[in-house]
Coordinates of C-alpha atoms in Angstrom, one line a residue:
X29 CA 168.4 160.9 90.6
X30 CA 165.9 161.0 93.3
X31 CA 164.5 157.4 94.6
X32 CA 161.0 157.0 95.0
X33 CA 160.0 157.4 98.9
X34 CA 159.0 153.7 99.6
X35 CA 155.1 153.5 100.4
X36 CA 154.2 153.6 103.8
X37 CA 150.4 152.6 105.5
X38 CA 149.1 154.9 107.7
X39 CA 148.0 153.0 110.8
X40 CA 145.1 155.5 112.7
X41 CA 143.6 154.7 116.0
X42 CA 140.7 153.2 114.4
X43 CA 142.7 150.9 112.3
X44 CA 145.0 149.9 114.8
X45 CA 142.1 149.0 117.5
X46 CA 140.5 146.9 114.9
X47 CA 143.9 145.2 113.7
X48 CA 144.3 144.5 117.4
X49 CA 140.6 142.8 118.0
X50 CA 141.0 141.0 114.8
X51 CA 144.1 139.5 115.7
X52 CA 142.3 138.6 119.7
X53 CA 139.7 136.9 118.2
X54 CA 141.9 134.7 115.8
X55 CA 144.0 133.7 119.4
X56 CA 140.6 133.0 121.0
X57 CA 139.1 128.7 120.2
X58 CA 136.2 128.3 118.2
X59 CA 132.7 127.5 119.6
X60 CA 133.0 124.6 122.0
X61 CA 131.7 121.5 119.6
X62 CA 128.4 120.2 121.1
X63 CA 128.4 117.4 124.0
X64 CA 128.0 113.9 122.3
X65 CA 126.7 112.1 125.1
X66 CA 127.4 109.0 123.0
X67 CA 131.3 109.5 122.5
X68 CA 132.3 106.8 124.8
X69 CA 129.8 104.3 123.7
X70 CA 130.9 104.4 120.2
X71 CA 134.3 104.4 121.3
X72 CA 133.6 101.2 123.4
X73 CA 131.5 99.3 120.8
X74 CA 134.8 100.3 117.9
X75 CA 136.8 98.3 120.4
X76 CA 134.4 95.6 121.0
X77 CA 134.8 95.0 117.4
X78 CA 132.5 97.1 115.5
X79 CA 133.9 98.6 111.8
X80 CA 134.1 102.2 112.5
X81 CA 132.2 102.7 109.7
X82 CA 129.0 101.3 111.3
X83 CA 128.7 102.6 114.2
X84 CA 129.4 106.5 112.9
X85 CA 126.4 105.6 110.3
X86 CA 124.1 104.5 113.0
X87 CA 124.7 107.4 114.9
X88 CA 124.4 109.7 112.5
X89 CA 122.6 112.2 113.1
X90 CA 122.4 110.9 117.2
X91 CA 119.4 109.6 118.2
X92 CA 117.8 111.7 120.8
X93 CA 118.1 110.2 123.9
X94 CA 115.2 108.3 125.2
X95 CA 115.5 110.0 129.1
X96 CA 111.5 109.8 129.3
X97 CA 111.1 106.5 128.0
X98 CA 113.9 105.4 130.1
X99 CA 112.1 106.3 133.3
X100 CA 108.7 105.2 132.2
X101 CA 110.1 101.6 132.2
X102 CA 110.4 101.9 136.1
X103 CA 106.5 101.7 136.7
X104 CA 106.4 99.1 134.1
X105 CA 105.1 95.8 136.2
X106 CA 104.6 93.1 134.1
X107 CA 102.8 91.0 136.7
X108 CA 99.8 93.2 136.7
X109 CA 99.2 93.3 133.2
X110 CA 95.7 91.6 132.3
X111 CA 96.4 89.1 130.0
X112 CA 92.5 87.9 130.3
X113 CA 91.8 90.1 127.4
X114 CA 93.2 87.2 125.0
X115 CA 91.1 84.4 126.7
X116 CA 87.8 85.8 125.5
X117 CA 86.3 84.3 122.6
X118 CA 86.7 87.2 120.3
X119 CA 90.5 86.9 120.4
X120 CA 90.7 83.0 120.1
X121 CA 88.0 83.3 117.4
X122 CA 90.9 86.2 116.2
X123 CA 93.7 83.7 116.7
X124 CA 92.1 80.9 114.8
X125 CA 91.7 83.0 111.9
X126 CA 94.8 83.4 111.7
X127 CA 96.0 79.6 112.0
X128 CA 93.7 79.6 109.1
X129 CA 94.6 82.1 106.8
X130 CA 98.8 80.5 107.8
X131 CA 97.7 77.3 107.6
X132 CA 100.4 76.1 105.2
X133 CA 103.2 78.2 106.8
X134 CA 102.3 77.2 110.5
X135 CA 102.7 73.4 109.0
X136 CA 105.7 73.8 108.1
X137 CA 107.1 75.4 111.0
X138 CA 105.5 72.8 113.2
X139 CA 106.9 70.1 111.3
X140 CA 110.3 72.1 111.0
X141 CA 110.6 72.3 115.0
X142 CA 108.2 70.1 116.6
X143 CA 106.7 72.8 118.1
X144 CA 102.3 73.3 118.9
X145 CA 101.9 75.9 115.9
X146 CA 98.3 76.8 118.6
X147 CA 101.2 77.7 121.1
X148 CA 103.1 79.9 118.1
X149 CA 99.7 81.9 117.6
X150 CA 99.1 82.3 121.2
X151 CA 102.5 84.2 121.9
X152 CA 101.7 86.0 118.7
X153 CA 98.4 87.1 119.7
X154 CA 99.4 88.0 123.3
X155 CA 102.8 90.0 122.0
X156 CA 101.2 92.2 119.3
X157 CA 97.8 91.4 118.2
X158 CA 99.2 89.5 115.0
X159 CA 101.1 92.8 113.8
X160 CA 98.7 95.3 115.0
X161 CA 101.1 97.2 117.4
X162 CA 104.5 96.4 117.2
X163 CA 105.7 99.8 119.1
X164 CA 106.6 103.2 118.0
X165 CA 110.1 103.6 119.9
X166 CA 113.1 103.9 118.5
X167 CA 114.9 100.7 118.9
X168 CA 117.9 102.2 118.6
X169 CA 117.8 104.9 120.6
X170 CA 116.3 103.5 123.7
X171 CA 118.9 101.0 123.8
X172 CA 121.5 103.7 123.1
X173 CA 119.9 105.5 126.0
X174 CA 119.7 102.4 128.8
X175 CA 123.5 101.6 127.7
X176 CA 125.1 105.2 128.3
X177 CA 123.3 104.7 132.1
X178 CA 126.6 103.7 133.6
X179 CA 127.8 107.6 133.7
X180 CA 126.3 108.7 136.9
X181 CA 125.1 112.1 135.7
X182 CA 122.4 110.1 133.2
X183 CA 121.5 108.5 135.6
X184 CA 120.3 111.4 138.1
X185 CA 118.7 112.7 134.9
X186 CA 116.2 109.6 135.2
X187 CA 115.9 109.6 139.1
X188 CA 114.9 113.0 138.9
X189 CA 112.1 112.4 136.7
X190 CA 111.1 109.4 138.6
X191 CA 107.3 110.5 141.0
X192 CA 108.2 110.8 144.7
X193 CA 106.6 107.4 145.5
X194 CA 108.6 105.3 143.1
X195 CA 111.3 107.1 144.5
X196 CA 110.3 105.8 147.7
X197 CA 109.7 102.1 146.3
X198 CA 112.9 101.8 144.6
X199 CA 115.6 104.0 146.8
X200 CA 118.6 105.7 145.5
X201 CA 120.7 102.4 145.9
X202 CA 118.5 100.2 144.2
X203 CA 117.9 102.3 141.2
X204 CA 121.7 102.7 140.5
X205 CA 122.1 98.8 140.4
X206 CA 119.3 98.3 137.9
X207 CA 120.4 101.5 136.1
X208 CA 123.8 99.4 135.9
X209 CA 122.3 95.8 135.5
X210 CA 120.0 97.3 132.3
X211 CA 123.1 99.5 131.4
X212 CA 125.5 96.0 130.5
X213 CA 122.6 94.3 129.4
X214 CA 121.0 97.5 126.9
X215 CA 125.0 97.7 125.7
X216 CA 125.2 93.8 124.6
X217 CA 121.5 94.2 123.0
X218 CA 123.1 97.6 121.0
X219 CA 126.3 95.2 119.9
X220 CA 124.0 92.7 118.6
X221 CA 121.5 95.0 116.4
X222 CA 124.4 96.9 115.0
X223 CA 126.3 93.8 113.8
X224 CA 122.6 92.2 112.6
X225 CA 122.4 95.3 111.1
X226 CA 125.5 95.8 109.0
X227 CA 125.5 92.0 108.3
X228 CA 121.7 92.4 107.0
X229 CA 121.8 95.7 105.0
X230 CA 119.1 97.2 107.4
X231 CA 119.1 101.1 108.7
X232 CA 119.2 100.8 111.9
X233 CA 117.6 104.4 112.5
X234 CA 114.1 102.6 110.6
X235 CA 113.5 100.0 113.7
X236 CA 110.9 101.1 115.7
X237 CA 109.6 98.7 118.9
X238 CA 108.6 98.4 122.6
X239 CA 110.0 100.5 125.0
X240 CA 112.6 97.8 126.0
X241 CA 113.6 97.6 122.6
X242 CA 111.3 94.2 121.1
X243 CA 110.7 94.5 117.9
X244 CA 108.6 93.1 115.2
X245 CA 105.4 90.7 115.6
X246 CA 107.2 88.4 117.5
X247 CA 108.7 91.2 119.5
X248 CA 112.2 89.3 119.6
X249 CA 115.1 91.5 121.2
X250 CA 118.2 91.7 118.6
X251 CA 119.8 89.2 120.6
X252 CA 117.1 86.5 120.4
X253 CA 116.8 88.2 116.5
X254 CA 120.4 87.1 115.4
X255 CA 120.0 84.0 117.3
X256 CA 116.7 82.4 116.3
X257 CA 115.4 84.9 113.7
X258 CA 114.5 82.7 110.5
X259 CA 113.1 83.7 107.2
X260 CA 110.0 82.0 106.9
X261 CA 108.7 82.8 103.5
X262 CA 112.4 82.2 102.0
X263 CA 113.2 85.7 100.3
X264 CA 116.8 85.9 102.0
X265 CA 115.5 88.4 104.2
X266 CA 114.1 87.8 108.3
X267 CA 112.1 89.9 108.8
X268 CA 110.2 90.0 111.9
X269 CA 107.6 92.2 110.8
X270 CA 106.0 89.7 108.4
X271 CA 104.0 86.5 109.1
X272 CA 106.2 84.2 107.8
X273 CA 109.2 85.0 109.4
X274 CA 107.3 85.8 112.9
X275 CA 105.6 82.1 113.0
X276 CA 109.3 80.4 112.2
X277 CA 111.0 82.5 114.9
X278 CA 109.2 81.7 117.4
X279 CA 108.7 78.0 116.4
X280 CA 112.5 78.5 116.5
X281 CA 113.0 79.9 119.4
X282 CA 110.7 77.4 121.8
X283 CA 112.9 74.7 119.9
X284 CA 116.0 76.2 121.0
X285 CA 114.4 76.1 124.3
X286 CA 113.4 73.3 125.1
X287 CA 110.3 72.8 123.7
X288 CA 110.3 69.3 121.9
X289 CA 112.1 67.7 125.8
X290 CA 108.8 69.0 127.4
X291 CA 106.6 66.8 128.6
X292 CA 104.7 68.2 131.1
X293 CA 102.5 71.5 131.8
X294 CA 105.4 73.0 134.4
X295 CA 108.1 71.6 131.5
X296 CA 106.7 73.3 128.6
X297 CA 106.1 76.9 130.9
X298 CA 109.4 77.0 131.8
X299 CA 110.1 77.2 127.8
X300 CA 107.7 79.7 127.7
X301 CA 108.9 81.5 130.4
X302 CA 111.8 82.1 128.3
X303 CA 110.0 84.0 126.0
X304 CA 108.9 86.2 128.9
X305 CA 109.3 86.2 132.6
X306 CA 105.5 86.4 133.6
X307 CA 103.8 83.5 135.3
X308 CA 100.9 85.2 134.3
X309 CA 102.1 85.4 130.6
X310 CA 102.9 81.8 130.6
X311 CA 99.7 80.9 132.1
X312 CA 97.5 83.0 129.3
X313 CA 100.0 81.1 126.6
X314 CA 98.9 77.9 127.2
X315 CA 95.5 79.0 128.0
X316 CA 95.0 80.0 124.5
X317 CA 96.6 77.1 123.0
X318 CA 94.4 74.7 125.0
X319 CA 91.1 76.9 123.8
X320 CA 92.4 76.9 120.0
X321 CA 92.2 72.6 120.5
X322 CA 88.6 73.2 121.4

């Protein structure tokens, strides 16, 4: 009996070319995944201690990095910022108001830390108006940005936007060291929001601040936030962006300072230099507070 002929496929040019591409493109890799300029940040603050689980959430998506922002802060003077705008009687008529209207929180605070509560409204008034403009930047982006400026090719991205003349001012050499200095110091500021952050329950993508990464009334970096950050109006929550919370922070803050050991004018701007490395801020600071005793 006859078997049947065992089927056989009939492999034409056409089929044969198109077996033959098929099996090239298998061979070939995929698309090449996108850069994460990031990768070795995360990496870093995993081994500094961070649950995995954090920082993948924080960075997901990745902020966009903050390259403009980033090279805006090199024109940033703070010396020549006018600070007589708060000595006017408008804004101490403002900043009596608002003793006023806080008058039983500022109490408490002063009596909590022995600190001037007219010295707590001035800083408040000078760093954001009460609340009125707290900053739009992404806190954690531009911090994510400064701290990824040890990798020499970010850094030519921001020299490269920089104007000829601050070019000039600053010189290739000097601009790498402070890339570097504000790259160490923008990584321990990162460490601290991301661990204030998971310890608090806060997104981390929802902070929005200065340019240098201040945030809330008070504009209190997240190191000075974990550090002195208190919650004013008692709801287990400090948060900077309410009145409560602000007033006690700073109060807080000056304590920690030095403030209740000063005796003299050049004692007690030395605490408020703290706060911010301006003579001329310092200077406005007290000048506000002595016009609120008026």
């Amino acid at each position: 009996m006859n078997q049947p002929l065992p089927h056989r496929t009939v492999c034409t040019p056409i089929v044969c070319l198109l077996a033959i591409v098929t099996c090239l493109c298998a061979a070939l890799p995929g698309p090449a995944a996108a850069y994460d300029i990031y990768a070795p940040l995360k990496q870093r603050l995993i081994q500094d201690g961070l649950r995995p689980n954090v920082v993948s959430l924080a960075f997901q998506p990745p902020p966009p990095p903050q390259y403009k922002i980033v090279a805006l802060t090199f024109r940033i003077r703070e010396g020549k910022r006018s600070y007589a705008q708060f000595l006017t009687p408008a804004s101490i008529a403002k900043a009596q108001q608002f003793l006023d209207r806080h008058a039983a929180t500022f109490a408490r605070a002063e009596s909590a830390s022995g600190v001037d509560r007219r010295v707590i409204a001035a800083i408040l008034l000078v760093e954001t108006r009460f609340g009125s403009y707290t900053g739009q930047t992404p806190t954690l982006a531009v911090f994510s940005t400064f701290a990824v400026m040890d990798q020499r090719e970010n850094r030519d991205k921001i020299w490269s936007m920089l104007t000829v003349r601050d070019r000039k001012r600053w010189n290739r050499d000097a601009f790498d060291r402070k890339m570097m200095d504000r790259s160490k110091w923008a990584y321990q500021e990162l460490s601290s929001l991301l661990r204030w952050a998971d310890s608090n329950g806060m997104d981390v993508q929802a902070y929005r601040g200065s340019v240098m990464g201040a945030i809330g009334w008070a504009q209190f970096l997240p190191s000075s936030l974990v550090r002195y950050g208190m919650d004013g109006d008692q709801d287990g929550v400090v948060d900077l962006f309410t009145a409560q919370d602000a007033i006690f922070s700073v109060a807080n803050y000056l304590r920690g300072h030095g403030w209740t050991e000063a005796r003299t004018e050049a004692e007690k701007e030395r605490v408020i230099y703290a706060y911010n490395h301006s003579r001329p801020y310092c200077e406005a600071v007290l000048g506000i507070a002595d016009r609120l005793r008026l």
